[in-house]
Amino acid sequence: MKNITLLYLTILHLFALSLCAQKAKIARADKKYDKYAYIDAIKTYERVAKKGYESPDMYQKIGNSYFFNSELTEACKWYDLLFALTTDVDPEYYYRYAYCLKSDGQNQKAEEILKIYNEKTQNNGKGKYYVKEVNYLEKIKANSGRYKIKNAEINSKYSDYGSAFYGNKLVFTTSRDTGGLGQRRHSWNDQYFTNLYESNLTGDSLTPEKAVKFSRSVRSRFHEASAVFTKDGKTMYFTRNNYLDGKKGKNENKITLIKIYKASFVENDWTDIKELPFDSNNYRTAHPALSPDEKTLYFVSDMPGSIGESDIYKVSINDDGSYGIPVNLGNIINTPGRETFPFVSDENEIYFTSDTHAGLGGLDVFVSKINADGTFGEVQNLGAEVNSPKDDFAYLINTKNRIGFFSSNRDGGKGFDDIYQFLETKRLAPKCKPELKGTIKELASGVIIVNAKVTLYDDLHNVINSTESDENGNYSFNVDEKKTYSVRAEKDNYTPAEKTKTIQIGDCQTQLDLDIEKTICKVAVGDDLGPCFGIKWIYFDLDKSEIKPEAALDLAKILDVLNQNPSMKIDIRSHTDSRASAKYNQSLSDRRAKSTHDWLIQNGVNPNRLSSKGYGETKIINRCKNGVKCTEEEHGKNRRSEFIITAL
């Protein structure tokens, strides 16, 4: 099994709510009221729960309030209570529970819960982080059979790799022995330090001729590699050890790293060699690549803020020759492993090498479409001809004739790494760009929520993108097929809502709506307390007026608000639908209003703070009056309990 040259190794291995804890932003009081009460629903839920009331919905809400604020130990306590009460919950709660357990050091239990989650989601959810993907070989097979490959015939018994087009030439990296007395070998692998060579490309087949040394002006005592050129041939970016003007730079550990340098072609020679302003003695930069318009430079680095061992970055090249601030390409391209050797075609596709995206082994070459908004399409493996069980990297292509080159240390080569030439005979099948979209609404009222923060997470819960809901409450994200995403909606005074969705193959649009619930309610005289907690009616058995356990839980919430606001008074109003006689409905609503009134008094509320009345069917809020045929849902809107504030 052949080894990779040290520079290659060096470069590739680089790269070696609780809303209780936040102040609610609440607008100044509306002038038509003299006084308001602010109801923190999560605090009320917690106080009610600690008094012994149980409800899956309540435990979910409290647990979520901590989970969304990354207070995972507290979230774990409430999810414990949830799962002790019921396991019949959305699979997402299994994942959140496992996530919190793992954070709390309960690894064995976390694995047990995660196993159930994977079973419920058929390994299609976030838990695949722990479970190896089993379908990637089918995708690679579908992308195979598209290339004719041959050895480029410019290779030596040493390491040859990392080519670039330079007019009608191919410039590449090599560690071959040139026979000069000054040639130095690297102590780690007894390979010569690398230099740049060039070869003329002849004929329509772009056949490389005999390789010769590239310009002496860019040659140093150390490594030169991975060059890229502007179309006019006047500017060159390349990788070199931290060495300039005879001076060798080192990091704090006395190690000489690698940097990107720029050179200008003046009077038939490369001059004015300088390092780029975002280079550093303390991290590596390498493998430059240019966008088609040459206004963006892509490169590889392990600079602070990197996601993995080495990430691909981009930086703008300004009209005056200065540079912007480097930007990480994000989680679609970069992984916790190594991404390197970018190449951007004039079709706005980025080709790159990775050891972590699903491949055939070692390093594989992948491609992703660069969208107009700067986001990236699905990352696809190029298939089994370009990729092999060994390391395959440094891909570039002429999109006009589909001829290109890549490097590999696969078996059968001449040296440690060889350059291979290819003809792409078939393009990857075009795909629509999948879109994940939805509408953000208020849970109780169904009113659309404008300017809610909407965040897209990948299956490892890394942030991919964020936006705000528009004037119609809508949001949208570009996503990839067969990937699982979470979308979270947040807004001040609301409990965040989060849902998970796997994008199916062929689905160009996937709908995922989210409803968020008010947490901080601003109420005034005349307002109903019920909507703060989603209370539509107090539950009673049919034709009865005894308080049920479900009703006691909701009344406990009202009780807590009254205890927190000692001057608040309420009028309890009970309503029925129009079915049965008006007389019967009136009597039933009177009894139910009185039962509610009496329960609150029995639990410590001063009778002076309460009034109650039954309204029967006299306050129908829709068309469902006597004689009108309505659905059960329509009738249900008239069966309601109200807790109207009469004083604060």
mmCIF file of C-alpha atoms in Angstrom, residues 110 181 194 273 524:
data_model
loop_
_atom_site.group_PDB
_atom_site.id
_atom_site.type_symbol
_atom_site.label_atom_id
_atom_site.label_comp_id
_atom_site.label_asym_id
_atom_site.label_seq_id
_atom_site.Cartn_x
_atom_site.Cartn_y
_atom_site.Cartn_z
ATOM 1 C CA ALA A 110 -29.094 7.754 26.348
ATOM 2 C CA LEU A 181 22.848 19.231 -5.241
ATOM 3 C CA THR A 194 7.898 19.641 -3.592
ATOM 4 C CA ILE A 273 5.721 37.416 -4.072
ATOM 5 C CA ALA A 524 -55.755 43.802 31.018
#
